[in-house]
């Protein structure tokens, strides 16, 4: 391993992806995203600046052109392709404290874009259309956590840290029977 120095402090977990037989270790700091190989060498140079939001997951978006998906601090969705190109789009303006993930909630083979910001859960489909927004009335909302119970039964988990409640939300934005439950993440 050759030590790699980032421009800033890495405070989120390192992601690992294997694409076309190549390993990618992906680290991010407050100014950039870095794609490294197994020995610590830079594997991929990005053609433009990408900054990952503190609450953003980093997911591999499979398909004919695989990409890594994350959100920027203002909520812009960023698709990072393995040739170094970047595609960006905005669904709406989010605060820098938002959470983001991509997950196939409805089981159609395409990932939906999930945001949590200021106590509201937002779900957008792969065509960027809003599916629902759900206000939980709490600024201390955590998640999203993705659950797969079967090919067609998938849910989004969120938790209210101040009220100590756990919610399981379906693809229509409705709370699953028996929830919320008392607890924490």
Coordinates of C-alpha atoms in Angstrom, one line a residue:
X1 CA 0.0 0.0 0.0
X2 CA 1.3 3.4 -1.0
X3 CA 0.0 6.0 1.3
X4 CA -2.4 8.4 -0.5
X5 CA -2.8 11.9 0.8
X6 CA -6.2 13.6 0.3
X7 CA -6.7 17.3 0.2
X8 CA -8.8 17.3 3.4
X9 CA -9.9 15.1 6.3
X10 CA -11.7 11.8 5.3
X11 CA -14.5 11.5 7.8
X12 CA -16.8 9.0 6.1
X13 CA -16.4 5.3 5.4
X14 CA -14.3 4.2 2.4
X15 CA -16.4 2.5 -0.3
X16 CA -15.4 -0.5 -2.4
X17 CA -16.6 -1.3 -5.9
X18 CA -15.6 -3.9 -8.5
X19 CA -16.4 -2.9 -12.0
X20 CA -15.2 -4.7 -15.2
X21 CA -12.7 -6.8 -13.1
X22 CA -11.1 -3.7 -11.6
X23 CA -11.2 -2.8 -7.9
X24 CA -12.0 0.7 -6.8
X25 CA -11.5 2.1 -3.3
X26 CA -13.4 5.4 -3.1
X27 CA -12.7 8.0 -0.4
X28 CA -14.1 11.5 0.0
X29 CA -13.2 14.6 2.0
X30 CA -14.9 18.0 2.1
X31 CA -13.4 19.0 -1.2
X32 CA -13.3 15.9 -3.5
X33 CA -13.8 12.3 -4.2
X34 CA -10.9 10.0 -4.8
X35 CA -10.9 6.6 -6.8
X36 CA -7.9 4.4 -5.8
X37 CA -6.7 0.9 -6.7
X38 CA -5.8 -1.8 -4.2
X39 CA -2.3 -0.4 -3.7
X40 CA -3.3 3.2 -3.0
X41 CA -2.6 4.6 -6.5
X42 CA -5.1 6.9 -8.2
X43 CA -7.1 4.7 -10.5
X44 CA -9.5 7.3 -11.9
X45 CA -9.1 11.0 -12.6
X46 CA -12.4 12.9 -12.6
X47 CA -13.0 15.4 -15.4
X48 CA -14.7 17.9 -13.1
X49 CA -15.0 18.6 -9.4
X50 CA -17.3 16.3 -7.3
X51 CA -18.0 17.0 -3.6
X52 CA -19.9 14.5 -1.5
X53 CA -22.4 15.6 1.1
X54 CA -21.7 14.5 4.7
X55 CA -25.0 12.5 4.8
X56 CA -24.8 11.0 1.3
X57 CA -24.3 7.3 0.7
X58 CA -22.1 6.3 -2.2
X59 CA -23.7 3.6 -4.3
X60 CA -22.9 1.7 -7.5
X61 CA -25.5 2.2 -10.1
X62 CA -25.3 -0.9 -12.3
X63 CA -26.3 -0.9 -16.0
X64 CA -24.8 -0.6 -19.4
X65 CA -22.7 2.3 -18.2
X66 CA -22.1 1.7 -14.5
X67 CA -21.6 4.8 -12.3
X68 CA -21.2 5.7 -8.7
X69 CA -24.0 7.9 -7.3
X70 CA -23.8 10.4 -4.5
X71 CA -25.2 13.9 -3.7
X72 CA -23.3 17.1 -3.3
X73 CA -23.8 19.4 -0.2
X74 CA -26.6 21.3 -2.0
X75 CA -28.4 18.1 -2.9
X76 CA -27.3 17.9 -6.6
X77 CA -27.3 14.2 -7.6
X78 CA -23.9 13.3 -9.1
X79 CA -23.3 10.2 -11.4
X80 CA -19.5 9.5 -11.6
X81 CA -18.7 7.2 -14.6
X82 CA -15.7 5.0 -14.7
X83 CA -14.2 6.9 -17.6
X84 CA -14.0 10.0 -15.4
X85 CA -17.0 11.8 -16.8
X86 CA -19.6 13.3 -14.4
X87 CA -23.3 13.9 -14.9
X88 CA -25.2 16.1 -12.5
X89 CA -28.8 17.1 -12.0
X90 CA -30.8 18.7 -9.3
X91 CA -34.2 17.5 -8.1
X92 CA -34.7 20.4 -5.7
X93 CA -32.5 22.5 -3.3
X94 CA -31.6 20.6 -0.1
X95 CA -29.7 21.8 3.0
X96 CA -26.2 20.7 3.6
X97 CA -27.5 18.5 6.4
X98 CA -29.6 16.3 4.1
X99 CA -29.2 12.5 3.9
X100 CA -29.2 10.7 0.5
X101 CA -29.3 7.2 -0.9
X102 CA -30.4 5.4 -4.0
X103 CA -32.5 2.2 -3.7
X104 CA -34.9 0.2 -5.8
X105 CA -37.9 0.7 -3.6
X106 CA -40.5 -0.6 -6.0
X107 CA -38.6 -3.5 -7.4
X108 CA -38.7 -2.4 -11.0
X109 CA -34.9 -2.7 -11.5
X110 CA -34.2 1.0 -11.3
X111 CA -33.0 2.9 -8.2
X112 CA -35.1 5.6 -6.7
X113 CA -33.5 8.7 -5.2
X114 CA -34.2 9.1 -1.5
X115 CA -33.6 12.3 0.4
X116 CA -34.2 13.2 4.1
X117 CA -34.0 16.9 4.8
X118 CA -35.4 19.0 7.7
X119 CA -37.7 16.1 8.9
X120 CA -39.1 15.4 5.4
X121 CA -38.6 12.1 3.4
X122 CA -38.5 12.7 -0.4
X123 CA -38.7 9.9 -3.0
X124 CA -38.0 10.4 -6.7
X125 CA -38.1 7.8 -9.4
X126 CA -35.3 7.1 -11.9
X127 CA -37.0 9.5 -14.3
X128 CA -36.6 12.2 -11.7
X129 CA -40.3 12.6 -11.0
X130 CA -41.4 13.1 -7.4
X131 CA -43.2 10.0 -6.0
X132 CA -44.0 11.4 -2.6
X133 CA -42.7 13.6 0.3
X134 CA -43.6 12.8 3.8
X135 CA -43.2 15.2 6.7
X136 CA -42.5 13.5 10.1
X137 CA -42.7 16.8 12.1
X138 CA -39.2 16.3 13.5
X139 CA -35.9 17.9 12.7
X140 CA -34.1 14.9 14.2
X141 CA -35.0 12.4 11.4
X142 CA -32.3 9.7 10.6
X143 CA -31.9 7.2 7.8
X144 CA -32.7 6.2 5.2
X145 CA -32.1 2.6 5.8
X146 CA -33.0 0.2 2.9
X147 CA -34.8 -3.1 3.6
X148 CA -35.5 -5.9 1.1
X149 CA -38.1 -8.5 2.4
X150 CA -38.7 -10.1 -1.1
X151 CA -38.5 -9.1 -4.8
X152 CA -41.6 -7.0 -4.5
X153 CA -41.6 -6.1 -0.8
X154 CA -39.1 -3.3 -0.1
X155 CA -39.2 -0.6 2.5
X156 CA -37.4 2.5 3.6
X157 CA -36.5 2.8 7.3
X158 CA -36.3 6.1 9.1
X159 CA -36.0 7.0 12.7
X160 CA -37.0 10.0 14.8
X161 CA -34.1 10.5 17.2
X162 CA -35.9 12.9 19.5
X163 CA -39.1 10.9 19.9
X164 CA -37.2 7.5 19.8
X165 CA -39.5 6.1 17.0
X166 CA -38.7 3.8 14.1
X167 CA -40.8 4.0 11.0
X168 CA -40.9 1.5 8.0
X169 CA -42.2 3.3 4.9
X170 CA -43.5 1.6 1.7
X171 CA -43.1 2.8 -1.9
X172 CA -46.3 5.0 -1.6
X173 CA -45.0 6.8 1.5
X174 CA -47.3 5.1 3.9
X175 CA -46.2 3.7 7.3
X176 CA -46.2 -0.1 7.4
X177 CA -48.8 -1.7 9.8
X178 CA -47.4 -2.1 13.3
X179 CA -45.1 1.0 13.0
X180 CA -43.9 3.3 14.4
X181 CA -42.1 1.3 17.0
X182 CA -40.2 2.6 20.0
X183 CA -36.5 2.5 19.6
X184 CA -33.5 4.0 17.9
X185 CA -31.2 3.2 15.0

